[in-house]
Coordinates of C-alpha atoms in Angstrom, one line a residue:
M1 CA 0.0 0.0 0.0
D2 CA 1.5 3.4 -1.0
A3 CA 0.6 6.7 0.4
H4 CA -1.1 7.8 -2.8
S5 CA -3.6 5.0 -2.6
R6 CA -4.7 6.2 0.8
G7 CA -5.4 9.7 -0.4
R8 CA -2.1 11.2 0.7
G9 CA 0.1 13.4 -1.4
E10 CA 2.2 12.0 -4.2
N11 CA 5.8 10.8 -3.7
V12 CA 5.3 9.9 -0.1
D13 CA 7.3 6.8 0.9
P14 CA 5.6 4.7 3.6
A15 CA 9.0 4.3 5.2
D16 CA 9.0 8.1 5.9
Q17 CA 6.1 7.5 8.2
W18 CA 7.8 5.1 10.6
V19 CA 7.9 6.2 14.3
L20 CA 9.4 4.4 17.3
N21 CA 7.0 2.7 19.6
P22 CA 8.5 3.2 23.1
D23 CA 6.7 0.2 24.5
T24 CA 8.3 -2.3 22.0
G25 CA 11.4 -0.6 20.9
E26 CA 10.3 -1.2 17.3
Y27 CA 9.4 1.2 14.4
E28 CA 5.8 1.1 13.3
L29 CA 4.0 2.6 10.3
R30 CA 1.8 5.6 11.2
L31 CA 0.1 7.5 8.4
S32 CA -0.5 11.2 9.0
P33 CA -3.9 12.8 8.7
S34 CA -4.9 14.3 5.4
A35 CA -7.9 15.8 3.6
P36 CA -11.2 13.8 3.8
Q37 CA -11.0 10.6 1.8
S38 CA -13.3 8.0 0.5
P39 CA -14.4 5.3 3.1
I40 CA -11.9 2.4 3.4
P41 CA -13.5 -1.0 2.8
G42 CA -13.9 -2.9 6.0
P43 CA -11.6 -5.9 6.6
R44 CA -12.9 -9.4 5.9
G45 CA -14.7 -10.8 9.0
P46 CA -15.8 -8.9 12.1
R47 CA -14.5 -5.4 12.6
P48 CA -11.5 -5.5 14.9
P49 CA -11.9 -3.6 18.1
G50 CA -10.3 -0.2 18.3
P51 CA -10.7 3.1 20.0
G52 CA -14.4 3.6 20.6
N53 CA -15.2 0.0 20.1
S54 CA -16.0 -2.5 22.9
G55 CA -14.3 -5.8 23.2
A56 CA -10.8 -7.0 23.8
G57 CA -8.0 -6.0 21.4
D58 CA -4.7 -4.3 21.2
P59 CA -4.3 -1.9 24.2
R60 CA -3.1 0.8 21.8
G61 CA -6.2 0.3 19.6
R62 CA -4.4 -1.3 16.6
A63 CA -6.1 -4.2 14.9
A64 CA -4.2 -7.4 14.2
A65 CA -4.3 -9.3 11.0
P66 CA -6.2 -12.6 11.3
D67 CA -4.5 -15.8 10.2
R68 CA -5.8 -17.5 7.1
S69 CA -6.5 -21.2 7.3
P70 CA -4.0 -23.5 5.6
G71 CA -6.6 -24.6 3.1
Q72 CA -7.6 -21.1 1.9
P73 CA -7.2 -20.7 -1.9
G74 CA -4.2 -18.8 -2.9
R75 CA -4.2 -15.5 -4.8
G76 CA -3.6 -15.1 -8.5
T77 CA -4.3 -17.4 -11.4
G78 CA -2.4 -20.1 -13.1
P79 CA -2.1 -23.9 -13.1
G80 CA -3.4 -25.4 -9.9
R81 CA -4.6 -22.0 -8.5
K82 CA -7.9 -20.7 -7.6
T83 CA -9.0 -17.1 -7.9
P84 CA -10.4 -16.1 -4.5
Q85 CA -13.7 -14.3 -4.4
R86 CA -14.1 -11.6 -1.8
E87 CA -17.3 -11.9 0.2
T88 CA -19.7 -8.9 0.2
P89 CA -19.8 -7.7 3.8
E90 CA -23.2 -7.5 5.4
P91 CA -24.4 -4.0 6.3
E92 CA -23.3 -3.0 9.8
A93 CA -23.8 -0.1 12.1
P94 CA -21.5 2.9 11.4
G95 CA -18.2 2.5 13.1
P96 CA -15.7 5.1 14.3
E97 CA -13.6 7.1 11.9
V98 CA -10.1 5.7 11.2
P99 CA -8.0 7.3 14.0
P100 CA -5.6 10.0 12.9
Q101 CA -1.9 9.7 13.5
R102 CA -0.9 9.8 17.2
R103 CA 1.9 12.3 17.5
R104 CA 4.7 11.8 20.0
R105 CA 4.3 14.2 22.8
T106 CA 7.0 15.6 25.1
S107 CA 6.6 14.2 28.5
P108 CA 6.6 16.6 31.5
E109 CA 10.0 15.1 32.5
E110 CA 11.5 15.4 29.0
P111 CA 14.0 18.3 28.8
P112 CA 13.6 21.0 26.1
G113 CA 15.2 20.2 22.7
R114 CA 14.6 16.5 23.1
R115 CA 11.2 16.3 21.3
G116 CA 11.0 13.6 18.7
R117 CA 14.6 12.3 19.2
R118 CA 15.2 8.6 19.2
P119 CA 16.5 7.1 22.4
A120 CA 20.2 6.5 22.5
K121 CA 19.7 2.8 22.9
Q122 CA 16.6 0.9 21.6
K123 CA 15.0 -1.8 23.7
G124 CA 16.4 -4.8 22.0
K125 CA 17.3 -5.4 18.3
A126 CA 14.7 -4.9 15.6
R127 CA 13.3 -8.3 14.6
K128 CA 13.9 -9.3 11.1
V129 CA 12.5 -11.8 8.7
L130 CA 14.7 -13.6 6.2
L131 CA 13.1 -15.3 3.2
W132 CA 14.7 -16.6 0.0
G133 CA 13.3 -16.2 -3.5
S134 CA 14.2 -15.0 -7.0
G135 CA 14.7 -16.2 -10.6
T136 CA 17.9 -17.6 -9.2
L137 CA 16.5 -17.2 -5.6
A138 CA 17.4 -14.2 -3.5
F139 CA 17.3 -13.6 0.2
L140 CA 14.6 -11.2 1.3
V141 CA 14.3 -9.2 4.6
L142 CA 11.0 -8.1 5.9
A143 CA 10.3 -6.0 9.0
T144 CA 7.8 -7.5 11.4
G145 CA 6.7 -4.1 12.6
V146 CA 5.2 -2.7 9.4
G147 CA 2.4 -1.3 11.5
G148 CA -1.2 -1.3 10.7
Y149 CA -3.8 -3.9 9.8
L150 CA -4.5 -2.4 6.4
Y151 CA -0.8 -2.5 5.4
L152 CA -0.6 -6.2 6.5
E153 CA -3.7 -6.9 4.4
H154 CA -2.1 -5.2 1.5
L155 CA 1.0 -7.4 1.8
N156 CA -1.3 -10.5 2.1
D157 CA -3.0 -9.4 -1.1
N158 CA 0.4 -9.4 -2.8
I159 CA 1.0 -13.1 -2.0
T160 CA 0.2 -15.8 -4.6
S161 CA -0.2 -19.3 -3.2
V162 CA -0.5 -22.7 -4.9
S163 CA -1.5 -26.0 -3.4
D164 CA 1.3 -28.4 -2.4
D165 CA -1.0 -31.3 -3.3
G166 CA 0.2 -33.2 -0.3
A167 CA 3.8 -33.4 -1.6
G168 CA 5.2 -31.5 1.4
T169 CA 5.3 -32.4 5.1
G170 CA 2.5 -30.0 5.8
G171 CA 4.7 -27.0 6.7
F172 CA 7.9 -26.3 8.6
S173 CA 8.1 -26.7 12.4
K174 CA 9.9 -24.4 14.8
D175 CA 11.3 -27.4 16.8
K176 CA 12.6 -29.4 13.8
A177 CA 15.1 -29.0 11.0
I178 CA 13.6 -27.1 8.1
N179 CA 13.7 -28.0 4.4
I180 CA 12.5 -25.3 1.9
L181 CA 12.5 -26.0 -1.8
L182 CA 13.4 -22.8 -3.7
I183 CA 12.5 -22.8 -7.4
G184 CA 13.6 -20.1 -9.9
T185 CA 11.6 -20.5 -13.2
D186 CA 12.7 -19.4 -16.7
K187 CA 9.2 -17.9 -17.3
R188 CA 9.7 -14.7 -19.4
T189 CA 6.8 -12.7 -18.1
G190 CA 7.4 -9.1 -17.2
S191 CA 8.9 -6.0 -18.9
G192 CA 12.1 -6.7 -20.9
N193 CA 12.3 -10.4 -20.0
E194 CA 11.2 -11.7 -23.4
G195 CA 14.7 -11.2 -24.6
Y196 CA 16.2 -14.0 -22.5
G197 CA 16.3 -17.4 -24.1
D198 CA 13.1 -19.3 -24.8
K199 CA 10.3 -16.7 -25.1
G200 CA 7.6 -19.4 -25.0
S201 CA 8.8 -21.1 -21.8
A202 CA 6.0 -22.4 -19.6
G203 CA 8.2 -21.8 -16.6
H204 CA 10.4 -24.8 -15.9
A205 CA 12.5 -25.5 -12.8
D206 CA 15.5 -23.6 -14.2
T207 CA 17.3 -23.0 -10.9
T208 CA 16.4 -25.1 -7.9
I209 CA 17.9 -25.1 -4.4
L210 CA 16.9 -27.3 -1.5
L211 CA 17.6 -25.2 1.6
H212 CA 18.2 -27.3 4.8
V213 CA 18.3 -25.4 8.1
S214 CA 19.6 -27.4 11.0
K215 CA 17.3 -28.2 14.0
D216 CA 19.4 -26.0 16.3
R217 CA 19.5 -23.2 13.6
S218 CA 23.3 -23.0 13.9
N219 CA 23.9 -23.9 10.3
A220 CA 22.3 -24.4 6.9
T221 CA 23.1 -26.1 3.6
A222 CA 21.9 -24.9 0.2
L223 CA 21.9 -27.8 -2.2
S224 CA 21.7 -26.8 -5.9
I225 CA 20.1 -29.3 -8.3
P226 CA 21.2 -29.1 -11.9
R227 CA 18.4 -28.4 -14.3
D228 CA 19.9 -30.9 -16.8
L229 CA 20.2 -33.8 -14.3
I230 CA 18.4 -36.9 -15.6
V231 CA 15.8 -38.0 -13.0
D232 CA 12.6 -40.0 -12.8
I233 CA 9.6 -37.8 -12.3
P234 CA 6.9 -39.6 -10.4
D235 CA 3.1 -39.4 -11.0
C236 CA 1.9 -36.1 -9.6
P237 CA -1.7 -35.7 -8.2
T238 CA -2.4 -32.0 -9.0
E239 CA -5.2 -29.6 -8.1
Q240 CA -6.7 -28.0 -11.2
E241 CA -8.1 -24.5 -11.6
D242 CA -11.7 -25.7 -11.2
G243 CA -10.8 -27.4 -7.9
S244 CA -10.7 -31.0 -9.4
R245 CA -7.7 -33.2 -9.1
K246 CA -5.8 -34.8 -11.9
V247 CA -2.9 -37.2 -11.8
I248 CA -0.2 -36.1 -14.2
P249 CA 1.7 -39.2 -15.4
G250 CA 5.4 -39.5 -14.4
S251 CA 8.3 -39.6 -16.9
P252 CA 11.4 -41.8 -16.3
G253 CA 14.8 -40.6 -17.5
V254 CA 14.1 -37.0 -18.3
R255 CA 15.7 -33.6 -17.4
F256 CA 14.9 -32.4 -13.9
N257 CA 13.7 -29.0 -15.1
T258 CA 10.7 -30.6 -16.8
S259 CA 9.3 -31.4 -13.3
L260 CA 7.7 -27.9 -13.5
G261 CA 5.7 -26.5 -16.4
Q262 CA 5.9 -29.5 -18.6
N263 CA 2.5 -31.2 -19.2
G264 CA 0.8 -28.9 -16.6
R265 CA 3.1 -29.9 -13.8
T266 CA 3.1 -27.5 -10.8
P267 CA 5.7 -26.9 -8.0
S268 CA 4.2 -29.8 -6.0
C269 CA 5.5 -32.1 -8.8
T270 CA 9.0 -30.6 -8.4
M271 CA 8.7 -31.3 -4.7
R272 CA 7.9 -35.0 -5.3
T273 CA 10.8 -35.3 -7.8
V274 CA 13.2 -33.9 -5.2
T275 CA 11.9 -36.4 -2.6
E276 CA 12.4 -39.2 -5.1
L277 CA 15.9 -38.0 -5.9
T278 CA 17.3 -37.2 -2.4
G279 CA 15.0 -39.0 0.1
I280 CA 14.4 -35.6 1.7
K281 CA 10.8 -34.4 1.8
P282 CA 10.5 -30.6 1.6
D283 CA 8.3 -28.8 4.1
N284 CA 7.4 -25.9 1.8
F285 CA 8.3 -24.4 -1.5
M286 CA 8.8 -20.9 -2.9
V287 CA 8.8 -20.0 -6.6
A288 CA 9.9 -16.9 -8.4
D289 CA 10.5 -15.8 -12.0
F290 CA 13.0 -13.4 -13.6
N291 CA 11.3 -10.3 -12.2
A292 CA 12.3 -11.3 -8.6
V293 CA 16.0 -10.9 -9.2
K294 CA 15.5 -7.4 -10.6
T295 CA 13.1 -6.1 -8.0
L296 CA 14.8 -7.6 -5.0
T297 CA 18.3 -6.4 -5.9
S298 CA 17.0 -2.9 -6.6
A299 CA 15.1 -2.9 -3.3
V300 CA 18.4 -3.3 -1.3
G301 CA 20.3 -0.8 -3.4
G302 CA 22.3 -3.3 -5.4
V303 CA 24.6 -6.3 -4.7
E304 CA 28.4 -6.2 -5.0
V305 CA 29.9 -9.0 -7.2
C306 CA 33.4 -9.7 -8.4
L307 CA 34.7 -10.9 -11.8
A308 CA 38.1 -12.4 -12.3
K309 CA 37.9 -11.5 -16.1
D310 CA 35.9 -9.3 -18.5
I311 CA 32.5 -10.7 -19.5
D312 CA 30.7 -9.8 -22.7
D313 CA 27.8 -12.3 -23.1
P314 CA 25.4 -11.4 -26.0
D315 CA 22.9 -14.1 -24.8
S316 CA 22.5 -12.9 -21.2
H317 CA 23.3 -9.2 -22.2
L318 CA 25.9 -9.1 -19.5
K319 CA 28.9 -6.7 -20.2
L320 CA 31.1 -6.0 -17.2
S321 CA 34.8 -5.5 -16.9
K322 CA 37.1 -7.4 -14.6
G323 CA 36.9 -6.4 -10.9
T324 CA 34.2 -5.4 -8.4
H325 CA 30.8 -4.1 -9.4
T326 CA 27.5 -3.2 -7.7
I327 CA 24.6 -4.5 -9.8
E328 CA 20.9 -4.4 -9.6
G329 CA 17.8 -4.7 -11.9
E330 CA 18.6 -5.8 -15.4
D331 CA 22.3 -6.1 -14.7
A332 CA 21.6 -8.5 -11.8
L333 CA 19.4 -10.7 -13.9
A334 CA 22.0 -10.8 -16.7
F335 CA 24.6 -11.8 -14.2
V336 CA 22.8 -14.8 -12.8
R337 CA 21.7 -15.8 -16.3
T338 CA 25.1 -15.8 -17.9
R339 CA 26.9 -19.1 -18.5
H340 CA 28.8 -19.0 -21.7
S341 CA 31.4 -16.5 -20.4
V342 CA 32.2 -18.3 -17.1
G343 CA 33.8 -21.7 -16.3
L344 CA 33.2 -24.3 -18.9
G345 CA 30.3 -22.4 -20.3
G346 CA 27.6 -24.9 -19.1
D347 CA 24.8 -25.0 -16.5
L348 CA 27.2 -26.2 -13.8
S349 CA 29.4 -23.2 -14.2
R350 CA 26.3 -21.0 -14.0
I351 CA 25.3 -22.7 -10.8
G352 CA 28.6 -21.7 -9.3
L353 CA 28.1 -18.1 -10.4
Q354 CA 24.6 -18.0 -8.9
Q355 CA 25.9 -19.3 -5.6
Q356 CA 28.5 -16.5 -5.5
F357 CA 25.7 -14.0 -6.3
L358 CA 23.5 -15.3 -3.5
S359 CA 26.4 -15.3 -1.0
A360 CA 27.0 -11.6 -1.9
L361 CA 23.3 -10.8 -1.6
M362 CA 23.1 -12.6 1.8
R363 CA 26.0 -10.5 3.1
K364 CA 24.2 -7.3 1.9
L365 CA 21.0 -8.3 3.6
K366 CA 22.7 -9.1 6.9
S367 CA 24.5 -5.8 6.9
N368 CA 23.5 -2.8 9.0
D369 CA 23.0 -0.8 5.9
T370 CA 19.9 -2.9 5.1
L371 CA 18.7 -4.0 8.5
T372 CA 18.6 -0.4 9.9
S373 CA 16.9 1.1 6.9
P374 CA 13.0 1.2 7.2
S375 CA 12.9 2.4 3.6
K376 CA 14.7 -0.7 2.4
M377 CA 12.6 -2.9 4.7
V378 CA 9.4 -1.6 3.2
K379 CA 10.7 -2.0 -0.4
L380 CA 11.7 -5.5 0.3
A381 CA 8.4 -6.4 1.9
E382 CA 6.7 -5.1 -1.3
A383 CA 9.1 -6.7 -3.7
G384 CA 9.2 -10.0 -1.9
T385 CA 5.5 -10.5 -1.5
E386 CA 4.9 -9.6 -5.1
A387 CA 7.7 -11.7 -6.5
L388 CA 7.1 -15.0 -4.7
T389 CA 4.6 -17.8 -5.3
V390 CA 4.4 -20.0 -2.2
D391 CA 2.6 -23.1 -1.2
S392 CA -0.7 -22.9 0.6
Q393 CA 1.0 -23.5 4.0
L394 CA 2.8 -20.1 3.6
D395 CA -0.2 -18.1 2.3
N396 CA 0.0 -15.0 4.6
I397 CA 2.5 -12.6 5.9
N398 CA 2.4 -13.9 9.4
K399 CA 3.4 -17.4 8.3
L400 CA 6.2 -16.0 6.2
K401 CA 7.3 -13.9 9.1
D402 CA 7.5 -17.0 11.4
L403 CA 9.6 -18.8 8.8
G404 CA 11.8 -15.8 8.3
L405 CA 12.4 -15.5 12.1
E406 CA 13.7 -19.1 12.0
L407 CA 15.9 -18.5 9.0
G408 CA 17.1 -15.1 10.4
K409 CA 19.0 -16.9 13.2
L410 CA 21.6 -18.1 10.7
N411 CA 25.2 -16.8 10.6
V412 CA 26.4 -16.3 7.0
K413 CA 29.7 -18.2 7.8
N414 CA 27.6 -21.3 8.6
L415 CA 25.5 -21.2 5.4
T416 CA 27.1 -23.6 2.9
F417 CA 26.4 -23.8 -0.8
T418 CA 27.0 -27.1 -2.6
T419 CA 25.7 -28.9 -5.7
V420 CA 24.4 -32.4 -6.2
P421 CA 27.5 -34.4 -7.4
V422 CA 27.0 -35.4 -11.0
V423 CA 28.9 -36.8 -14.0
D424 CA 28.4 -36.5 -17.7
N425 CA 25.7 -38.7 -19.1
P426 CA 27.5 -41.8 -20.4
A427 CA 24.6 -42.5 -22.8
E428 CA 25.3 -39.3 -24.8
K429 CA 28.0 -38.8 -27.5
V430 CA 27.4 -35.0 -27.4
K431 CA 27.3 -34.2 -23.7
A432 CA 24.2 -32.2 -22.9
T433 CA 22.9 -33.8 -19.7
V434 CA 24.3 -35.2 -16.4
V435 CA 23.5 -38.1 -14.1
L436 CA 24.1 -38.7 -10.4
N437 CA 27.6 -39.5 -9.3
D438 CA 26.7 -42.7 -7.5
A439 CA 29.9 -42.6 -5.5
K440 CA 29.4 -39.1 -4.0
A441 CA 25.7 -38.1 -4.2
P442 CA 24.3 -40.6 -1.7
E443 CA 26.8 -39.3 0.9
V444 CA 25.6 -35.7 0.4
F445 CA 22.0 -36.7 0.7
D446 CA 22.7 -38.7 3.9
L447 CA 24.5 -35.8 5.5
I448 CA 21.6 -33.5 4.9
R449 CA 19.0 -36.1 6.1
N450 CA 21.0 -36.6 9.3
D451 CA 21.2 -32.9 9.9
V452 CA 25.0 -32.8 9.7
S453 CA 26.7 -29.4 9.3
F454 CA 28.9 -28.8 6.3
T455 CA 30.8 -26.2 8.4
E456 CA 32.5 -26.1 11.7
V457 CA 29.9 -24.8 14.2
K458 CA 29.5 -24.8 17.9
Q459 CA 26.4 -26.7 19.0
Q460 CA 23.9 -24.4 20.7
K461 CA 22.8 -27.1 23.1
K462 CA 26.1 -28.4 24.5
K463 CA 24.5 -29.9 27.6
E464 CA 21.9 -31.8 25.6
A465 CA 24.6 -33.1 23.1
A466 CA 26.8 -34.2 26.1
A467 CA 23.8 -36.0 27.6
V468 CA 23.1 -37.9 24.4
A469 CA 26.7 -38.9 24.0
A470 CA 26.8 -40.1 27.6
R471 CA 24.3 -42.8 26.8
L472 CA 27.0 -44.7 25.0
K473 CA 29.4 -44.5 27.9
G474 CA 29.5 -47.2 30.6
E475 CA 29.6 -50.9 31.1
K476 CA 28.3 -53.1 28.2
A477 CA 26.5 -56.4 28.8
P478 CA 27.7 -59.5 26.9
A479 CA 26.0 -60.0 23.5
S480 CA 24.5 -63.2 24.8
E481 CA 22.6 -61.3 27.5
V482 CA 21.0 -58.7 25.2
R483 CA 17.3 -59.3 24.9
V484 CA 15.6 -57.3 22.0
R485 CA 12.5 -57.3 19.9
I486 CA 13.0 -56.1 16.3
L487 CA 10.3 -54.1 14.5
N488 CA 10.2 -52.9 10.9
G489 CA 9.3 -49.2 11.1
G490 CA 9.8 -48.1 7.5
A491 CA 12.9 -50.0 6.4
V492 CA 12.9 -52.1 3.3
G493 CA 10.7 -55.2 3.5
G494 CA 12.4 -58.2 5.2
S495 CA 14.9 -56.0 7.1
A496 CA 13.7 -57.2 10.5
Q497 CA 14.2 -60.8 9.6
A498 CA 17.6 -60.2 8.0
T499 CA 18.8 -58.2 11.0
L500 CA 17.6 -61.0 13.4
S501 CA 19.6 -63.6 11.4
W502 CA 22.6 -61.4 11.4
L503 CA 22.4 -60.7 15.2
Q504 CA 21.9 -64.3 16.1
V505 CA 24.3 -66.0 13.7
E506 CA 27.1 -63.4 13.4
Q507 CA 26.9 -61.3 16.6
G508 CA 25.9 -63.8 19.2
V509 CA 22.7 -61.9 20.2
T510 CA 20.7 -65.1 20.5
K511 CA 18.0 -63.6 22.7
S512 CA 16.4 -61.7 19.9
E513 CA 13.2 -62.0 18.0
N514 CA 11.3 -60.6 15.0
A515 CA 8.2 -58.8 16.3
G516 CA 6.8 -57.8 12.9
N517 CA 5.9 -54.2 11.8
A518 CA 5.9 -51.2 14.0
P519 CA 2.6 -49.4 14.6
A520 CA 3.8 -46.4 12.6
P521 CA 6.8 -45.7 10.3
L522 CA 9.8 -43.8 11.8
G523 CA 12.3 -41.6 10.0
R524 CA 15.2 -42.9 12.1
T525 CA 16.1 -46.2 13.7
T526 CA 15.6 -46.2 17.5
L527 CA 16.4 -48.4 20.5
E528 CA 14.1 -48.0 23.4
Y529 CA 15.2 -49.5 26.8
A530 CA 14.4 -49.3 30.5
P531 CA 17.0 -47.9 33.0
D532 CA 18.1 -51.3 34.1
Q533 CA 18.8 -52.3 30.5
A534 CA 21.3 -49.5 29.8
D535 CA 24.2 -51.9 29.6
Q536 CA 22.4 -54.1 27.1
A537 CA 21.5 -51.0 25.1
R538 CA 25.1 -49.8 25.0
R539 CA 26.2 -53.3 23.7
L540 CA 23.5 -53.4 21.0
A541 CA 24.3 -49.8 19.9
E542 CA 27.9 -50.8 19.5
I543 CA 27.0 -53.8 17.4
M544 CA 24.4 -52.0 15.3
G545 CA 26.4 -48.7 14.9
L546 CA 23.8 -46.6 16.6
S547 CA 24.4 -43.1 17.7
G548 CA 23.5 -41.8 21.2
S549 CA 20.5 -40.0 19.8
A550 CA 19.1 -43.3 18.6
L551 CA 18.9 -44.6 22.2
K552 CA 15.6 -43.7 23.8
P553 CA 15.3 -44.3 27.6
G554 CA 11.8 -45.5 28.4
E555 CA 10.1 -48.7 29.4
S556 CA 10.9 -52.3 28.6
V557 CA 8.4 -54.6 27.0
T558 CA 8.0 -58.4 27.3
N559 CA 9.1 -60.7 24.5
A560 CA 7.4 -63.9 23.3
Q561 CA 8.7 -65.7 26.4
G562 CA 7.3 -63.1 28.8
V563 CA 10.7 -61.8 29.7
P564 CA 11.5 -58.0 29.7
A565 CA 13.2 -56.9 26.5
M566 CA 14.3 -53.8 24.6
T567 CA 12.6 -52.6 21.4
L568 CA 14.7 -52.0 18.2
T569 CA 12.7 -50.2 15.5
L570 CA 14.3 -50.1 12.1
G571 CA 13.4 -46.7 10.5
K572 CA 13.6 -45.4 7.0
D573 CA 17.2 -44.6 7.5
F574 CA 18.1 -48.3 8.0
K575 CA 20.5 -49.4 5.3
G576 CA 21.0 -53.0 6.2
A577 CA 22.4 -55.2 9.0
G578 CA 26.0 -54.2 9.8
V579 CA 25.8 -50.8 8.2
S580 CA 26.6 -48.1 10.8
L581 CA 23.8 -45.5 11.5
T582 CA 26.1 -43.1 13.3
P583 CA 26.5 -40.0 11.1
P584 CA 29.8 -38.1 10.9
D585 CA 30.2 -34.9 12.9
K586 CA 30.7 -32.8 9.8
A587 CA 30.8 -33.1 6.0
P588 CA 34.1 -34.5 4.7
D589 CA 36.5 -32.1 3.0
R590 CA 36.2 -34.0 -0.3
I591 CA 32.7 -32.5 -0.9
E592 CA 32.9 -29.3 -3.0
K593 CA 31.3 -26.4 -1.1
S594 CA 31.5 -22.7 -0.4
T595 CA 30.2 -20.6 2.5
A596 CA 28.3 -17.3 2.2
D597 CA 30.8 -15.3 4.2
K598 CA 33.6 -15.7 1.6
V599 CA 34.0 -13.2 -1.2
E600 CA 34.7 -15.1 -4.5
C601 CA 35.3 -13.8 -8.0
A602 CA 33.6 -15.4 -11.0
K603 CA 36.2 -17.0 -13.3

């Protein structure tokens, strides 16, 4: 919402109307009074209480934006979207006028000359929201204090959402690791974008990053997925514009980028393809086209990039000399689209360039120059909510804010960029596509699934980590005294029986039995035991290669002979009898990676 749309004078930036709320220590948007204006349409639902209204509400008379239900149709049109219809409000009794701006007054104790000055020290740091989105995915900062119900409604109206069709986990959780799928499409909508590549593109998954944020928020890994990677796209149940559902048939052995746009596939199909490829199920997705790079980089006043050589690429329209440059708008889009002038001239070289760009953008967004500028915050809020298409679990500004607060805890030095390990497709004489590197890719996927940091970080919960590790320390019972029931809780069929045979024949755990399937599948293998069975648990953990986190103190159960026994549940992470389930402390050095705090020059 700009000032002009509220009947104010022209060229008034909402950021100029921010004032400090002394109760919260945050800046809030207050619009000054103006000439009489036309009535403002009432908000959806009951009128929120305010000055002159009865009922509970904000003690300062401000109305809060109501949450939308997860199932509410998203805004905008397009494949798999519904166009929402606003309800016509029922006539209601005349309400009070919209209150004018409340001016800060000088308190009786305030000395002369101090009117309107900011306090020397604010009460706490301004909260910030960090999101990621763009044609190559850019980081976005929003201010949580953009005051006023109407302005929040305006931001909500900017957001376009699409159903995840059940392909996600149902949304991120604050107490778990977070996996967000970030998709940059090659759709050429928008002014000036028709000059880039395929003018008729339906919007394929041109740039895709799986962002994994650790459970303790101490680190994150951004995994780039090459668009020309050969994958199997599964069948994709998809919601249609009319609300019906259609299963779009899968395609084996095709380029990854066709998981979106091709045959009417929506972002939920890209989600399913990523799960099929990596074994990691994303919580949410965000999609953006070319315009996002231009608007977001302009909103922050440009991003500083470095070139190790001159670039003059007629395809991407990038022409920059060797050295450091601050780019925004069209130049920023050209930078992330170029590939023929860097590296080997292919998509993998462009991925490296985009990762460097994102690192630079991340540093800019985390700088005081951006975080302390209300004007940039508002511009980012506008650009970000207009540029992104999100899944229906993130369909309003409050949900995006909650996600941003979690992502905002990251330190740039612990944000690692890496790429799915691939090799040239051996089936092609003219190399145009790539396939998984079977020797390296599974290791990268396992590290992310097991929440292993790709950087050296200090654990935020040292006491908890020490307690978990302590479960493995102490006396161990002989293998012959270990009593355990084995359940299959998501492992490959037959795993419980195979593990039973291995334990009895090769490891001497003769007091073990196959107890069938677990009541519900588990992501990770667990061993539950009673306090007096700790020595047995330690021995079995050693034999099975279980980590301390897999050991769950609890209660024992009785086995088929009616004797107390432990319960070993083989989860989806189980790889076979004798294969260790203890993840490494950090990613090995052989994995190619870079961190967002390092300044690198494109070669």
